[in-house]
Structures are given as C-alpha cells and as structure tokens.
Amino acid sequence: MGNPRATAVEWLTSPGLVPFPEAEGAMKVRAAAIAAGEARELIWLLEHPPLYTAGTSAKDKDLLAPVRFPVFKTGRGGEYTYHGPGQRVAYTMLNLKDRGSDVRAFVRNLEAWLIEALAEFGVTGEIRPGRVGVWVARGGGREDKIAAIGIRLSRWVSTHGISLNVAPDLSHYAGIVPCGIREHGVTSLADLGITASMADVDAALARAFEKRFG
C-alpha cells in the first residue's frame, strides 16, 4: 500500500444526526492513525442532535439553561457553543506537521475557508480581532456570528473544527452565551434570506477547501 500521507484528503459525509460522544470517539481514533502515518487526513461532514459543548475556556455562568440540551465537555479550544440540526459541522482531522506546524496560521486558514465558502452565496463573512469565528455585519452596528471555530491538537493532528449555520433553530442558542460573547447575536444562511441545501453548502465548502488548503 502507498503512504497515506501522500494521498488526498478524504471527505466523509454522515447522514442523519450523529451523537456527539460517537463523533468524538471516532475523531480520536482517526487522529491517532493520522499521526502514526496509518490513515489519510479527513474532513468529516455531519449534523448533531441539539446539544451544547464546552471548550477549555468555558465559564459556568455562560451556561444559561443547563438542562435544556445535553452538555458535553470537550478538549477543544473556546467556550460554549451549540450544535444541532440544520448546522453543518465539519470536523477537520489534518496533520499540521505537513502544513507548516503553525497553529495561528491554521486557524486563519479555517476562517478564510469559511469566508470563501460563504462568498458563493453572496454573504460577506468577516473576522474580528479578539473574536474567533466568522461574522456578518447586519447594519446599524449589529454583527451576528454565522460560523464557529474550535480545534484541539494532539501530536500535531487537529480534531473538532468548524460549524456553519445553514438553517438551524437559532432559538436554541438562548441556552448559552455563545463563545462567551454577550454583545452580539447569531445568524444563519436561512436567517439572511438565503435558501441553500446542505448539499449546496457541502459543495461550496469542498471548493473553498481546495483553494485554501490544496
């Protein structure tokens, strides 16, 4: 067999709603195999049932409704976020040793990936100093978050990744302070008046990934 490192990134799309513990366990196994040179890098596209996850910087006071949905503590960076139906989660299991070993550059590339994908739908995604993720200016000084980023590194292989709001129930965010930011809200493609299927979004993500990561 050839060297897995020399082959293209694999893409996997899971139907239905994938339980978070199942996804987290699978990520750990795949990341270990990637680090050992035994598996290809992977972009895993999926949706979760409604849930909240807490990153390593999460504050108890930002969990406003602790019994509304299941809450999972994770080893990713960041604070509280929501995952649920209508949101495209892309778990990125990439080997940073082969990609410059620069964590800040990797996060910038994740942001740029999302911005380029959003541009295909006529949405201007922007980044803000001190605020991880991608934002949309709504006018009148209002800014809403449309995509979140949170990663974990083990032996220079990333897990977790990005989430892009396609058409989730935005009221589900009311149970947390998303990413610890109280001054701004959240939005989605549907909230912006854009009708896009998950397949449309996946295709845009694939094209933008090729431009950004090769």
Short mmCIF file of C-alpha atoms in Angstrom, two decimals, residues 43-159:
data_model
loop_
_atom_site.label_atom_id
_atom_site.label_comp_id
_atom_site.label_asym_id
_atom_site.label_seq_id
_atom_site.Cartn_x
_atom_site.Cartn_y
_atom_site.Cartn_z
CA ILE A 43 -12.85 16.16 6.60
CA TRP A 44 -15.99 14.75 8.23
CA LEU A 45 -19.27 16.49 7.44
CA LEU A 46 -22.20 15.81 9.76
CA GLU A 47 -25.04 17.15 11.85
CA HIS A 48 -25.63 16.59 15.56
CA PRO A 49 -28.85 16.39 17.57
CA PRO A 50 -29.36 19.54 19.67
CA LEU A 51 -26.59 19.87 22.25
CA TYR A 52 -24.11 22.25 23.85
CA THR A 53 -20.37 21.71 24.05
CA ALA A 54 -17.95 23.38 26.44
CA GLY A 55 -14.43 24.18 25.35
CA THR A 56 -11.42 24.51 27.62
CA SER A 57 -12.21 28.20 28.32
CA ALA A 58 -15.93 27.73 29.07
CA LYS A 59 -17.32 29.57 32.11
CA ASP A 60 -20.12 28.08 34.19
CA LYS A 61 -22.04 31.38 34.15
CA ASP A 62 -22.33 31.19 30.36
CA LEU A 63 -24.43 28.01 30.53
CA LEU A 64 -27.83 29.64 30.97
CA ALA A 65 -30.03 26.55 30.58
CA PRO A 66 -28.06 23.54 31.84
CA VAL A 67 -30.92 21.06 31.44
CA ARG A 68 -32.29 22.21 28.08
CA PHE A 69 -30.00 20.02 25.97
CA PRO A 70 -27.17 17.58 26.76
CA VAL A 71 -23.91 19.34 27.63
CA PHE A 72 -20.53 17.84 26.75
CA LYS A 73 -17.16 18.98 27.99
CA THR A 74 -14.53 18.76 25.28
CA GLY A 75 -10.82 19.31 24.91
CA ARG A 76 -11.21 21.82 22.09
CA GLY A 77 -10.35 25.46 22.50
CA GLY A 78 -13.03 28.06 23.05
CA GLU A 79 -16.09 28.38 25.25
CA TYR A 80 -19.70 27.20 24.93
CA THR A 81 -21.27 26.56 21.55
CA TYR A 82 -24.39 24.94 20.16
CA HIS A 83 -24.68 22.13 17.61
CA GLY A 84 -27.90 20.89 16.10
CA PRO A 85 -29.92 20.02 13.01
CA GLY A 86 -29.54 22.49 10.17
CA GLN A 87 -25.97 23.29 11.12
CA ARG A 88 -23.12 21.89 9.04
CA VAL A 89 -20.35 20.64 11.27
CA ALA A 90 -17.04 19.91 9.54
CA TYR A 91 -14.58 18.04 11.71
CA THR A 92 -11.09 18.62 10.37
CA MET A 93 -8.55 15.92 11.06
CA LEU A 94 -5.48 17.45 9.42
CA ASN A 95 -1.77 16.90 10.07
CA LEU A 96 -0.23 20.27 10.84
CA LYS A 97 3.26 18.78 10.67
CA ASP A 98 2.68 18.57 6.93
CA ARG A 99 1.06 22.01 6.86
CA GLY A 100 3.63 24.33 8.41
CA SER A 101 3.23 23.49 12.14
CA ASP A 102 1.69 26.94 12.68
CA VAL A 103 -1.47 26.87 14.78
CA ARG A 104 -2.34 30.55 14.28
CA ALA A 105 -1.96 30.23 10.52
CA PHE A 106 -4.15 27.12 10.62
CA VAL A 107 -6.95 28.98 12.42
CA ARG A 108 -6.66 31.85 9.93
CA ASN A 109 -6.97 29.35 7.11
CA LEU A 110 -10.09 27.86 8.70
CA GLU A 111 -11.59 31.35 8.87
CA ALA A 112 -10.64 32.05 5.26
CA TRP A 113 -12.11 28.70 4.20
CA LEU A 114 -15.47 29.65 5.69
CA ILE A 115 -15.36 33.17 4.25
CA GLU A 116 -14.67 31.87 0.75
CA ALA A 117 -17.48 29.32 1.02
CA LEU A 118 -19.94 31.97 2.24
CA ALA A 119 -19.00 34.21 -0.68
CA GLU A 120 -20.52 31.65 -3.04
CA PHE A 121 -23.90 32.51 -1.51
CA GLY A 122 -23.34 36.26 -1.70
CA VAL A 123 -22.58 36.52 2.03
CA THR A 124 -19.68 38.69 3.19
CA GLY A 125 -18.13 36.87 6.11
CA GLU A 126 -15.69 38.83 8.24
CA ILE A 127 -13.32 38.24 11.13
CA ARG A 128 -12.95 40.46 14.16
CA PRO A 129 -9.89 40.92 16.41
CA GLY A 130 -10.35 39.04 19.67
CA ARG A 131 -13.38 37.11 18.37
CA VAL A 132 -12.80 33.69 16.83
CA GLY A 133 -15.21 32.68 14.10
CA VAL A 134 -16.87 34.38 11.16
CA TRP A 135 -19.25 37.31 11.46
CA VAL A 136 -21.80 39.07 9.30
CA ALA A 137 -22.48 42.82 9.52
CA ARG A 138 -26.24 43.41 9.66
CA GLY A 139 -26.27 47.21 9.58
CA GLY A 140 -26.72 49.74 12.33
CA GLY A 141 -23.67 48.40 14.12
CA ARG A 142 -25.21 44.94 14.52
CA GLU A 143 -22.95 41.93 13.94
CA ASP A 144 -24.05 38.30 14.12
CA LYS A 145 -21.95 35.16 14.17
CA ILE A 146 -22.61 32.69 11.37
CA ALA A 147 -19.77 30.20 11.88
CA ALA A 148 -17.75 28.96 14.83
CA ILE A 149 -14.25 27.50 15.06
CA GLY A 150 -12.82 25.32 17.81
CA ILE A 151 -9.92 22.92 17.47
CA ARG A 152 -7.83 20.54 19.51
CA LEU A 153 -4.32 19.36 18.64
CA SER A 154 -2.76 16.03 19.57
CA ARG A 155 0.63 15.13 18.11
CA TRP A 156 0.05 17.99 15.67
CA VAL A 157 -3.14 16.44 14.28
CA SER A 158 -6.26 18.58 14.62
CA THR A 159 -9.68 17.44 15.73
#
